[in-house]
Amino acid sequence: MSEEPVSECPQRTLLLVDDEANILSALKRLLRQDKYDIVTANNGQEALEVLKERLVDVIITDQRMPGMTGVEFLRLAKESYPDTIRIVLSGYTELQSVTDAVNEGAVYKFLTKPWDDVQLRGHVAEAFRRKEMADENLRLHQQLQVANLALEATNRELDKLLREKEERIETDEVSLQITHEILEHVSTPILGIDDEKNIVFVNAAAQALFGSSHMMLGMKMARDTPDLERAWNRTSTEIDINDERYKVLTHPMGRNSRSRGKLMTLIKITTP
């Protein structure tokens, strides 16, 4: 059975359990003014069946009932529905069993019959506030868990990207070292010039051709090599170096890499 739906959100559902019909009626009359959704049961077994079908927030049960006591019922309710707030309302003060149940957490409060209407309503309202606070804490905890999982996933992805980037940098560095070593041993003079026309690479053949004093790293290309300056804007041209003729091939860098500047290769022209 249920009364008027609760006008507030969330809905507050109250289960009343007592084997005396007049007690159930009196409790319903008293508590319906607080707009609870009230369901009833006449004994512990019937109440367990109600809990299988309904979401209940607060339970109020008598202690002495046929079949099982209120404390025995609340122990079973705690096992299967631990989020409920459980109250004993009884005219019998079986102190030991009730104390044990309270200590176990099966019972939230023990109230005695006959009850004071104002106090009982206050205790029930407090029980619902306790339940809603626990639900809110659980909701926030679940949100925090979801946020933490999302953060962990983001951190894992960032770590993965960082490792991949570090691996690419390491691979690029190794490739660059290998390339420098290969070019160093090529017999053809090769120069690397950046966009500001600074010399950034000179292989051994180029050093031998120009002399180390003319081809120092960081030196401006045009200072002592005006012929190379003229070759800068040409794909292919011929210049004289040390009374010998060389063909200069200028290759712009950066088309297939992040390199900038130009690579200049000098090929000696032999006359027949």
Short mmCIF file of C-alpha atoms in Angstrom, two decimals:
data_model
loop_
_atom_site.label_atom_id
_atom_site.label_comp_id
_atom_site.label_asym_id
_atom_site.label_seq_id
_atom_site.Cartn_x
_atom_site.Cartn_y
_atom_site.Cartn_z
CA MET A 1 0.00 0.00 0.00
CA SER A 2 1.15 3.54 -0.66
CA GLU A 3 -0.08 7.03 0.02
CA GLU A 4 0.27 10.28 -1.97
CA PRO A 5 3.50 10.56 -3.91
CA VAL A 6 6.15 12.75 -2.42
CA SER A 7 6.13 16.28 -3.81
CA GLU A 8 9.86 16.70 -3.28
CA CYS A 9 12.76 15.04 -5.01
CA PRO A 10 14.08 12.53 -4.20
CA GLN A 11 11.04 10.48 -3.22
CA ARG A 12 11.07 9.27 0.38
CA THR A 13 9.78 5.72 0.88
CA LEU A 14 8.95 4.42 4.36
CA LEU A 15 8.25 0.77 5.24
CA LEU A 16 6.15 0.12 8.37
CA VAL A 17 6.15 -3.43 9.80
CA ASP A 18 3.81 -4.49 12.64
CA ASP A 19 1.49 -7.42 13.21
CA GLU A 20 -1.15 -5.15 14.77
CA ALA A 21 -3.36 -3.49 12.16
CA ASN A 22 -4.36 -0.64 14.49
CA ILE A 23 -0.70 0.24 15.07
CA LEU A 24 -0.02 0.37 11.33
CA SER A 25 -3.08 2.58 10.82
CA ALA A 26 -2.06 4.95 13.57
CA LEU A 27 1.49 5.26 12.23
CA LYS A 28 0.23 5.90 8.71
CA ARG A 29 -2.14 8.64 9.90
CA LEU A 30 0.67 10.30 11.82
CA LEU A 31 3.37 10.11 9.15
CA ARG A 32 1.38 10.66 5.96
CA GLN A 33 1.31 14.41 6.71
CA ASP A 34 5.07 14.45 6.01
CA LYS A 35 4.39 13.29 2.44
CA TYR A 36 6.25 9.98 2.68
CA ASP A 37 5.51 7.16 0.26
CA ILE A 38 4.35 4.61 2.87
CA VAL A 39 4.25 0.84 2.37
CA THR A 40 3.29 -1.68 5.07
CA ALA A 41 3.82 -5.32 6.04
CA ASN A 42 2.33 -7.45 8.82
CA ASN A 43 5.46 -9.47 9.66
CA GLY A 44 9.14 -9.84 8.87
CA GLN A 45 8.76 -12.33 6.03
CA GLU A 46 6.15 -10.17 4.30
CA ALA A 47 8.43 -7.17 4.76
CA LEU A 48 11.32 -9.00 3.08
CA GLU A 49 9.05 -9.65 0.08
CA VAL A 50 8.20 -5.93 -0.04
CA LEU A 51 11.90 -5.05 -0.05
CA LYS A 52 12.42 -7.29 -3.08
CA GLU A 53 9.87 -5.25 -5.04
CA ARG A 54 10.29 -1.71 -3.71
CA LEU A 55 13.16 0.68 -3.11
CA VAL A 56 12.85 1.61 0.56
CA ASP A 57 14.76 4.31 2.42
CA VAL A 58 13.64 3.91 6.04
CA ILE A 59 12.18 0.89 7.89
CA ILE A 60 10.23 1.04 11.16
CA THR A 61 9.42 -2.35 12.66
CA ASP A 62 7.87 -3.74 15.81
CA GLN A 63 10.07 -6.11 17.87
CA ARG A 64 7.65 -8.88 18.88
CA MET A 65 6.00 -10.37 15.80
CA PRO A 66 5.05 -13.93 14.81
CA GLY A 67 7.65 -15.87 12.79
CA MET A 68 10.63 -13.62 13.44
CA THR A 69 11.37 -10.71 15.71
CA GLY A 70 11.93 -7.19 14.46
CA VAL A 71 15.65 -7.41 15.22
CA GLU A 72 15.94 -10.70 13.29
CA PHE A 73 14.13 -9.10 10.35
CA LEU A 74 16.41 -6.04 10.42
CA ARG A 75 19.53 -8.23 10.47
CA LEU A 76 18.33 -9.87 7.26
CA ALA A 77 17.40 -6.48 5.80
CA LYS A 78 20.87 -5.14 6.60
CA GLU A 79 22.51 -8.06 4.75
CA SER A 80 20.52 -7.58 1.54
CA TYR A 81 19.68 -3.86 1.75
CA PRO A 82 22.51 -2.22 3.75
CA ASP A 83 21.64 1.29 2.55
CA THR A 84 18.29 1.34 4.38
CA ILE A 85 17.93 3.18 7.70
CA ARG A 86 16.42 0.71 10.23
CA ILE A 87 14.40 1.63 13.35
CA VAL A 88 12.79 -0.58 16.03
CA LEU A 89 9.55 0.71 17.59
CA SER A 90 8.40 -1.62 20.37
CA GLY A 91 6.64 -1.75 23.70
CA TYR A 92 8.98 -4.48 24.91
CA THR A 93 12.46 -3.57 26.02
CA GLU A 94 14.48 -6.70 25.29
CA LEU A 95 17.65 -4.84 26.11
CA GLN A 96 20.28 -7.45 25.24
CA SER A 97 19.00 -8.39 21.79
CA VAL A 98 18.37 -4.77 20.83
CA THR A 99 21.78 -3.67 22.16
CA ASP A 100 23.48 -6.41 20.13
CA ALA A 101 21.59 -5.37 17.01
CA VAL A 102 22.55 -1.71 17.49
CA ASN A 103 26.20 -2.65 17.99
CA GLU A 104 26.12 -4.77 14.83
CA GLY A 105 24.72 -1.85 12.85
CA ALA A 106 21.46 -3.66 12.10
CA VAL A 107 19.44 -1.08 14.05
CA TYR A 108 19.86 2.69 13.77
CA LYS A 109 17.49 3.64 16.60
CA PHE A 110 15.33 1.90 19.21
CA LEU A 111 12.10 3.75 20.05
CA THR A 112 9.50 2.70 22.57
CA LYS A 113 5.72 2.47 22.53
CA PRO A 114 3.64 4.44 23.24
CA TRP A 115 5.38 7.08 21.18
CA ASP A 116 5.32 10.84 21.26
CA ASP A 117 3.99 12.06 17.91
CA VAL A 118 6.32 15.04 17.59
CA GLN A 119 9.38 13.07 18.64
CA LEU A 120 8.57 10.15 16.34
CA ARG A 121 8.11 12.45 13.36
CA GLY A 122 11.41 14.11 14.24
CA HIS A 123 13.22 10.78 14.44
CA VAL A 124 11.79 9.65 11.09
CA ALA A 125 12.71 12.96 9.41
CA GLU A 126 16.23 12.65 10.81
CA ALA A 127 16.46 9.10 9.45
CA PHE A 128 15.53 10.29 5.95
CA ARG A 129 18.05 13.12 6.13
CA ARG A 130 20.70 10.59 7.15
CA LYS A 131 19.75 8.34 4.23
CA GLU A 132 19.81 11.21 1.72
CA MET A 133 23.17 12.39 2.99
CA ALA A 134 24.56 8.88 2.59
CA ASP A 135 23.11 8.68 -0.94
CA GLU A 136 24.66 12.03 -1.84
CA ASN A 137 28.02 10.97 -0.46
CA LEU A 138 27.80 7.77 -2.49
CA ARG A 139 26.89 9.75 -5.63
CA LEU A 140 29.83 12.11 -5.12
CA HIS A 141 32.14 9.17 -4.46
CA GLN A 142 31.01 7.51 -7.68
CA GLN A 143 31.50 10.74 -9.62
CA LEU A 144 34.97 11.06 -8.13
CA GLN A 145 35.78 7.50 -9.15
CA VAL A 146 34.61 8.18 -12.71
CA ALA A 147 36.66 11.39 -12.82
CA ASN A 148 39.71 9.57 -11.45
CA LEU A 149 39.34 6.81 -14.02
CA ALA A 150 39.08 9.40 -16.79
CA LEU A 151 42.14 11.21 -15.42
CA GLU A 152 44.09 7.96 -15.22
CA ALA A 153 43.16 7.16 -18.82
CA THR A 154 44.24 10.66 -19.91
CA ASN A 155 47.53 10.32 -18.04
CA ARG A 156 48.17 6.92 -19.62
CA GLU A 157 47.52 8.39 -23.06
CA LEU A 158 49.81 11.35 -22.35
CA ASP A 159 52.53 8.99 -21.08
CA LYS A 160 52.14 6.92 -24.23
CA LEU A 161 52.40 9.99 -26.47
CA LEU A 162 55.41 11.22 -24.50
CA ARG A 163 57.18 7.87 -24.82
CA GLU A 164 56.42 7.78 -28.55
CA LYS A 165 57.76 11.32 -28.96
CA GLU A 166 60.90 10.48 -27.00
CA GLU A 167 61.39 7.38 -29.13
CA ARG A 168 60.96 9.45 -32.31
CA ILE A 169 63.45 12.03 -31.05
CA GLU A 170 65.92 9.30 -30.18
CA THR A 171 65.41 7.68 -33.58
CA ASP A 172 65.83 11.05 -35.32
CA GLU A 173 69.03 11.72 -33.36
CA VAL A 174 70.45 8.33 -34.28
CA SER A 175 69.47 8.86 -37.93
CA LEU A 176 71.07 12.30 -37.90
CA GLN A 177 74.28 10.91 -36.43
CA ILE A 178 74.37 8.17 -39.04
CA THR A 179 73.68 10.67 -41.82
CA HIS A 180 76.46 12.97 -40.59
CA GLU A 181 78.87 10.07 -40.43
CA ILE A 182 77.97 8.95 -43.95
CA LEU A 183 78.28 12.46 -45.37
CA GLU A 184 81.56 12.96 -43.52
CA HIS A 185 83.13 10.11 -45.45
CA VAL A 186 81.68 10.99 -48.85
CA SER A 187 84.48 12.10 -51.18
CA THR A 188 82.29 14.83 -52.70
CA PRO A 189 82.40 18.21 -50.88
CA ILE A 190 79.06 18.88 -49.16
CA LEU A 191 77.91 21.99 -47.27
CA GLY A 192 74.85 22.53 -45.10
CA ILE A 193 73.61 26.15 -45.00
CA ASP A 194 70.69 27.37 -42.86
CA ASP A 195 68.09 29.97 -43.86
CA GLU A 196 70.27 32.80 -42.52
CA LYS A 197 73.13 31.55 -44.68
CA ASN A 198 75.18 30.31 -41.77
CA ILE A 199 77.33 27.23 -42.32
CA VAL A 200 75.93 24.39 -40.20
CA PHE A 201 77.61 21.36 -41.78
CA VAL A 202 80.88 20.80 -43.59
CA ASN A 203 82.15 17.35 -44.47
CA ALA A 204 85.82 16.42 -44.63
CA ALA A 205 85.98 16.82 -48.43
CA ALA A 206 84.61 20.38 -48.19
CA GLN A 207 87.08 21.22 -45.39
CA ALA A 208 89.93 20.00 -47.56
CA LEU A 209 88.68 22.00 -50.55
CA PHE A 210 88.11 25.34 -48.83
CA GLY A 211 90.42 25.05 -45.85
CA SER A 212 89.22 24.92 -42.26
CA SER A 213 89.61 28.68 -41.77
CA HIS A 214 87.12 29.40 -44.56
CA MET A 215 84.49 26.82 -43.55
CA MET A 216 83.98 27.09 -39.81
CA LEU A 217 80.57 26.17 -38.41
CA GLY A 218 78.48 29.27 -37.76
CA MET A 219 80.41 31.35 -40.30
CA LYS A 220 78.46 33.37 -42.82
CA MET A 221 78.63 31.71 -46.21
CA ALA A 222 79.28 34.89 -48.20
CA ARG A 223 82.21 36.22 -46.18
CA ASP A 224 85.00 34.45 -48.07
CA THR A 225 83.03 32.50 -50.64
CA PRO A 226 81.20 34.98 -52.90
CA ASP A 227 80.84 32.37 -55.63
CA LEU A 228 78.81 30.17 -53.28
CA GLU A 229 76.63 33.18 -52.45
CA ARG A 230 75.77 33.52 -56.11
CA ALA A 231 74.98 29.81 -56.29
CA TRP A 232 72.55 30.11 -53.34
CA ASN A 233 69.52 31.03 -55.47
CA ARG A 234 70.32 28.62 -58.30
CA THR A 235 69.56 24.96 -58.54
CA SER A 236 72.71 24.32 -60.54
CA THR A 237 75.64 26.54 -61.44
CA GLU A 238 79.41 26.41 -62.01
CA ILE A 239 82.07 28.20 -59.97
CA ASP A 240 85.87 28.27 -59.76
CA ILE A 241 87.65 27.15 -56.60
CA ASN A 242 91.45 26.99 -56.39
CA ASP A 243 91.73 27.33 -60.18
CA GLU A 244 89.45 24.33 -60.71
CA ARG A 245 85.92 24.20 -62.04
CA TYR A 246 83.09 22.83 -59.90
CA LYS A 247 79.42 22.29 -60.54
CA VAL A 248 77.32 23.34 -57.53
CA LEU A 249 73.99 21.57 -56.97
CA THR A 250 71.76 23.36 -54.47
CA HIS A 251 69.00 21.32 -52.83
CA PRO A 252 66.36 23.06 -50.65
CA MET A 253 65.73 21.20 -47.38
CA GLY A 254 62.38 20.73 -45.65
CA ARG A 255 60.24 19.12 -48.30
CA ASN A 256 60.25 15.72 -46.59
CA SER A 257 61.54 16.69 -43.16
CA ARG A 258 61.62 19.51 -40.62
CA SER A 259 65.04 20.62 -41.86
CA ARG A 260 65.53 24.18 -43.10
CA GLY A 261 68.11 25.77 -45.38
CA LYS A 262 69.95 24.25 -48.31
CA LEU A 263 72.37 21.43 -49.02
CA MET A 264 75.12 22.32 -51.50
CA THR A 265 77.05 19.59 -53.29
CA LEU A 266 80.16 20.44 -55.28
CA ILE A 267 81.15 18.16 -58.14
CA LYS A 268 84.54 18.68 -59.78
CA ILE A 269 84.35 19.17 -63.54
CA THR A 270 87.13 17.36 -65.33
CA THR A 271 88.12 18.64 -68.73
CA PRO A 272 89.05 16.12 -71.43
#
